[in-house]
Amino acid sequence: MSIAEESKNGVESSASPKVGSRRRAATAQSMAAQQRDISVSEFFVKNRHMLGFDNPRKALLTTVKEAVDNSLDACEEAHILPEMWVRIEPTGAQKFRVGVQDNGPGILKKQIPLIFGKLLYGSKFHRLRQSRGQQGIGISAAGMYGVQTTGKPVKILSKVGQKSPIHFYEIQIDTKKNKPEILNGKGEGIDIPIGEKGREYIEKNGIEWVDMDHGTRVTIELEARYQRGKGSVDEYLQQTAIANPHVTIHYTDPEGNSTTYARATDRMPAEPREIKPHPYGVELGQLAIMLKDTTEPTLSSFLCNCFSRVSPGIARQICEAAKLSTRSRTTRIGQREADSLYQAIQATKISNPSTDCICPIGEDLILKGLRQVVPGEFYTAATRPPAVYRGNPFQIEVGLAYGGEAATQNITHDLLSDLLEETDLRTVRQFLINTFNGLGAETADRIVHNARLGSRQSPSRLKPKEVEALLHALTSVSLSEGQTMEVLRYANRVPLQFQHGACAITQTILGTNWKSYGLSQSRGSLPRGPITVMVHIASVWVPFTSQSKEAVASYPEIQKELRLALQAAGRRLGVFLRRRNRVRQEGERRNLFLRYLGEVATAVSNINQTDRKQLYGQLVDVAKKRTSDADLRLDDRGRRVEDDPEDEEFGENVIIVRPEDALQSLLKNAPAPPTASPGEKVRGSKKSDSTSRKSEGTEEEFDSDE
Amino acid sequence: MAKKKKTVAATLPTAPKVAVVLTDKDKKTMSSIMTLANGVNEAAGRKREPSVDIPSRTLSNVKYNASKRILEMGNSTNRRQLFNLTQAKSYMQTLLVANGCKGLIDAGKTTSIRGLYYAVKHTIEGTKEETFNEQVECDPIIEDVEVLLSSLREELHLFAKKKGDMVGQLVLQDSGSTIDCSQMGSGGYGIPSIVEPEIIKFVRCKAKFVLHVEKDTVWQRFNEDRFWEKHNCILTHGGGQPTRGVRRLLYRLNNELKLPVYCVLDNDPWGYYIYSVIKQGSINLAFESKRMAVPEAKYIGLRSIDYDRCNLSESVIIRLNENDRKRAKQIKQYPWFEKKKAWQKEIDKMLENDFKLEVEALIQKGISYVTEEYVPLRLQEQDWLD
Ligand SMILES: Nc1ncnc2c1ncn2[C@@H]1O[C@H](COP(=O)(O)OP(=O)(O)OP(=O)(O)O)[C@@H](O)[C@H]1O
Ligand SMILES: [Mg+2]
């Protein structure tokens, strides 16, 4: 607020036109009056769309997301199996309170104000290590947005060990100085002691805290809008559960519904190693900064010690190419030398960085994660070996689920009414397209038609009878033709929910020929069918197209790996679909044959007085022999139960659920029990309806997919 | 109810109360039906897929025997299998028809092909599917069974709907009744579908030739004008494409009574085709040619030149359509027309005219022009195509 007012005043003094006179040109003096430092915080206040706070709905998501991502990062770094509590409560018109607590290591008292009250303060920017956060902006930006829109400070509670107190801070960021302002405890914060006294304090002050030995809780109040559907908090949490099967999330939505995504494995993901930057991955500007900051005395030691894959020999080659001495003092390297050094690096052959610093989710856990959340008959996963773009190691993984019931099929009357009430979309058709994932315009039209609703009818003004008709249409119109592939994109295990069109993942999926894997696809669009694809890029530095971390940039190396991973998964799906089709066809054939056998046997026995029953039995035997494929039982790896070496076999990275079982698990409204290996605890999760695949959204970017 | 349905196939037609004496022909037919059925047991017993090889009734399996001047069926067959998606139903239907015929022979009765269709039509047990949906589905299966068992239709105790009439200087016996074809009034004697010597015996014949016209309307004209009396002949029509009964009768008149056969048909590809069938036999029933085709039959008209020759006016012409042109070109290439210059010229002329003419068009020249001038003149001048 204050910023906006201020700049308005500033402008008025110099640039406002006088009535009846020509606009006065700016002079160097008048301009000088306006030139001053721009604090980073100030800059982001004006450009908050860059950070994902473009509109109230997205602000809610971004806030939850920044907090959850941080919690997961912290837990994993501390080798703690993450368990989180996410709670969103309405506090007034368009106002919500978001609380996120983790069981992580906690934060040291003196760090808390800096982390939550200062932009560009973090532990992850200066290192190359696979993590969710990387910029040091996330949580403080969320806090800043909250303070700005509600005036309420960010509350942080953090506890680092069983014996230590809970550090309690109420902070807001001073946008001009990019400095934290602590509001409680006379600017020092408060330590809530352990034991009975502390508990009393918490109780008395209405502080929310799940009692535990260590962990952090962040509470931010902000202006927001809650709406389920595409790009919602619910979708984000669900997708997070898929890509992070080691995480348990307890979620309470603004309506008070509780959902728990239980972890599917107790195995922590391997710990990513931090690596030094590879020379190829460093831009000229960054190189100059590194030269300025380094404590290494000589160029050679700088190159060898601050980069990976640079041996003294390579350092010498670089220096020679740059026409610089290996013993040049780093302090003496100026702009021109840095430039030639940069050129020399590009011209020198340097081996790729080691890639063991990347920790993929792994095929096994992708399958578990997908199976836990997405209903289906067939699951497969493919993890590519690590590769390198611009000196940065990365790794691509793909998971694919096929079949299963669509969200429209098991929606309840209550949920539909809620969704209709929430939406601010203008037509029922738009509502359908934006609420249900993978439901194309064509199918939406069919549903609207089936429900005998007008195409221009407003979803929020439907009469009870019309809601009834819509519900009936949703459950009766077949979706399989109109359904399109649902794409779940992840970067370092974080779901990417926006800017599909701009993302290398979407582009590569669109460029893949899914027809050859038995799916129908019209050119340049997503394939059709009940299919969900998750794609994960893990990297020490994910190349996003913007700070809001919504889309992966299209490096050719990345696109190639994406393509190969998608193809590997696609091929297995193709084998499955072909095999399933064959079994189905043979079954249909046998039915057809059996239908006529009785007639043939009757006619023949009537002509030549032979035994009808015997002949019929013999004919049935021949029919069975002829259509033996129909008896094939595929085991859970997709192999024929009776061994047939001729047939291509699926590897370990496939799960096949017999349709009966898939249905069973749906009916119980509980995830199908994942095929757990011994030693792993698998807890079923209680899911409310709000976790089924459905979504809604108003953002224009969705249109690009339609 | 269901029980009744089930028994339909097995017992129709109702078993005879008195033992029926089978003729030698019946015994032969029965034994081929038996062989067909035994083949199924044999295959099933050896866990093989039952199939039947049905002589193919397509143009590619029809040969023109130039010396006998008739169409004959070749040796190629089509295999029909029970365990083949597209053939399963027709295989089943083949056996149902065979069984149906067996029932007819057992009972010593004949029925129409429509009758048989009803006899073998029922709902397949446990489904909503009918064994046959329409008669057109059953008719080709009957023809299949004929060629499969090399039995004639009447040997299967079947007949088609009768079509075609006859008047003229002929006395015959039909199933014991004596029929004088010169005493048939305006309706004529309906030609039965089975005209085998057991049923129809020629008693007395004063006629010198047979005049066959295409359809009923033209035939009425000739009968009303008592053409057969004036010209001492027999007058027949086949109601378009002549049935087997009509063709068989023409064959017998030609073969046994040595009467030449002259045809008066429309000047269009269809008329040419009817002539071709009478003369050489049809592709579909090539196996019957030897007892039906009349290679001696002559084509009197109408001719492509008649528009000019008879001085007809434009109002009676009918333009050829694309299908007509295609058919005409096909017929032109039939091996039995191919080497005949006159026929080539005839068809070319029609294509050149690009119109067709119906026999009725001659009425423009007078109501009885066709019976009093056109045909007598052609006969007198022996002006016909062969
Ligand atoms: N829940 C938490 N538990 C422990 N440490 C935390 C927690 N949340 C934040 N931190 C620390 O605070 C730092 C700043 O977090 P912030 O979200 O602002 O930036 P980031 O995660 O490094 O990068 P990004 O801007 O990409 O999110 C983190 O780097 C981390 O060290
Ligand atoms: Mg962060």
Short mmCIF file of C-alpha atoms in Angstrom, two decimals, chain A residues 588-589 592-593 595-597 599-600 602-604 606-612 615 618-623 625-626, chain B residues 10 33-34 37-38 40-41 44-45 47-50 82-85 88-89 92 95-96 99 102 122 124 127 129:
data_model
loop_
_atom_site.label_atom_id
_atom_site.label_comp_id
_atom_site.label_asym_id
_atom_site.label_seq_id
_atom_site.Cartn_x
_atom_site.Cartn_y
_atom_site.Cartn_z
CA GLU A 588 -15.38 -62.30 -27.84
CA ARG A 589 -14.55 -64.78 -30.55
CA LEU A 592 -19.39 -66.10 -30.83
CA PHE A 593 -18.27 -69.63 -31.62
CA ARG A 595 -23.16 -69.44 -29.55
CA TYR A 596 -23.28 -71.39 -32.81
CA LEU A 597 -21.87 -74.69 -31.60
CA GLU A 599 -26.99 -75.18 -33.33
CA VAL A 600 -24.39 -77.08 -35.32
CA THR A 602 -28.24 -80.19 -33.00
CA ALA A 603 -28.36 -80.11 -36.78
CA VAL A 604 -25.64 -82.73 -37.21
CA ASN A 606 -30.45 -84.76 -36.14
CA ILE A 607 -29.13 -85.63 -39.58
CA ASN A 608 -26.98 -88.63 -38.69
CA GLN A 609 -28.45 -89.63 -35.31
CA THR A 610 -25.12 -89.25 -33.51
CA ASP A 611 -24.88 -88.24 -29.86
CA ARG A 612 -25.49 -84.51 -29.63
CA LEU A 615 -20.38 -83.78 -30.38
CA GLN A 618 -15.91 -82.06 -28.71
CA LEU A 619 -16.73 -78.85 -30.56
CA VAL A 620 -16.36 -76.81 -27.38
CA ASP A 621 -12.94 -78.36 -26.85
CA VAL A 622 -11.86 -77.35 -30.32
CA ALA A 623 -13.20 -73.83 -29.73
CA LYS A 625 -8.07 -74.72 -28.25
CA ARG A 626 -8.68 -72.27 -31.02
CA ALA B 10 -35.18 -80.95 -34.78
CA ILE B 33 -26.46 -84.79 -46.58
CA MET B 34 -25.27 -87.63 -44.35
CA ALA B 37 -22.95 -84.27 -41.23
CA ASN B 38 -20.50 -87.11 -40.68
CA VAL B 40 -18.46 -82.62 -38.66
CA ASN B 41 -18.30 -85.58 -36.26
CA ALA B 44 -14.57 -82.77 -33.99
CA GLY B 45 -13.54 -86.29 -32.95
CA LYS B 47 -10.05 -82.10 -32.44
CA ARG B 48 -9.90 -80.48 -35.85
CA GLU B 49 -11.82 -77.45 -36.93
CA PRO B 50 -14.80 -78.49 -39.03
CA LEU B 82 -16.91 -72.99 -38.11
CA PHE B 83 -14.08 -71.35 -36.18
CA ASN B 84 -13.70 -68.28 -38.24
CA LEU B 85 -15.23 -65.04 -37.08
CA ALA B 88 -19.02 -69.10 -38.20
CA LYS B 89 -22.60 -68.04 -38.69
CA MET B 92 -24.00 -72.93 -38.86
CA LEU B 95 -25.93 -77.16 -41.60
CA LEU B 96 -29.34 -75.86 -40.59
CA ASN B 99 -30.99 -80.47 -41.84
CA LYS B 102 -33.36 -83.73 -44.76
CA HIS B 122 -35.45 -69.57 -34.77
CA ILE B 124 -30.46 -69.29 -30.89
CA THR B 127 -29.20 -65.41 -26.98
CA GLU B 129 -29.88 -63.74 -32.05
#
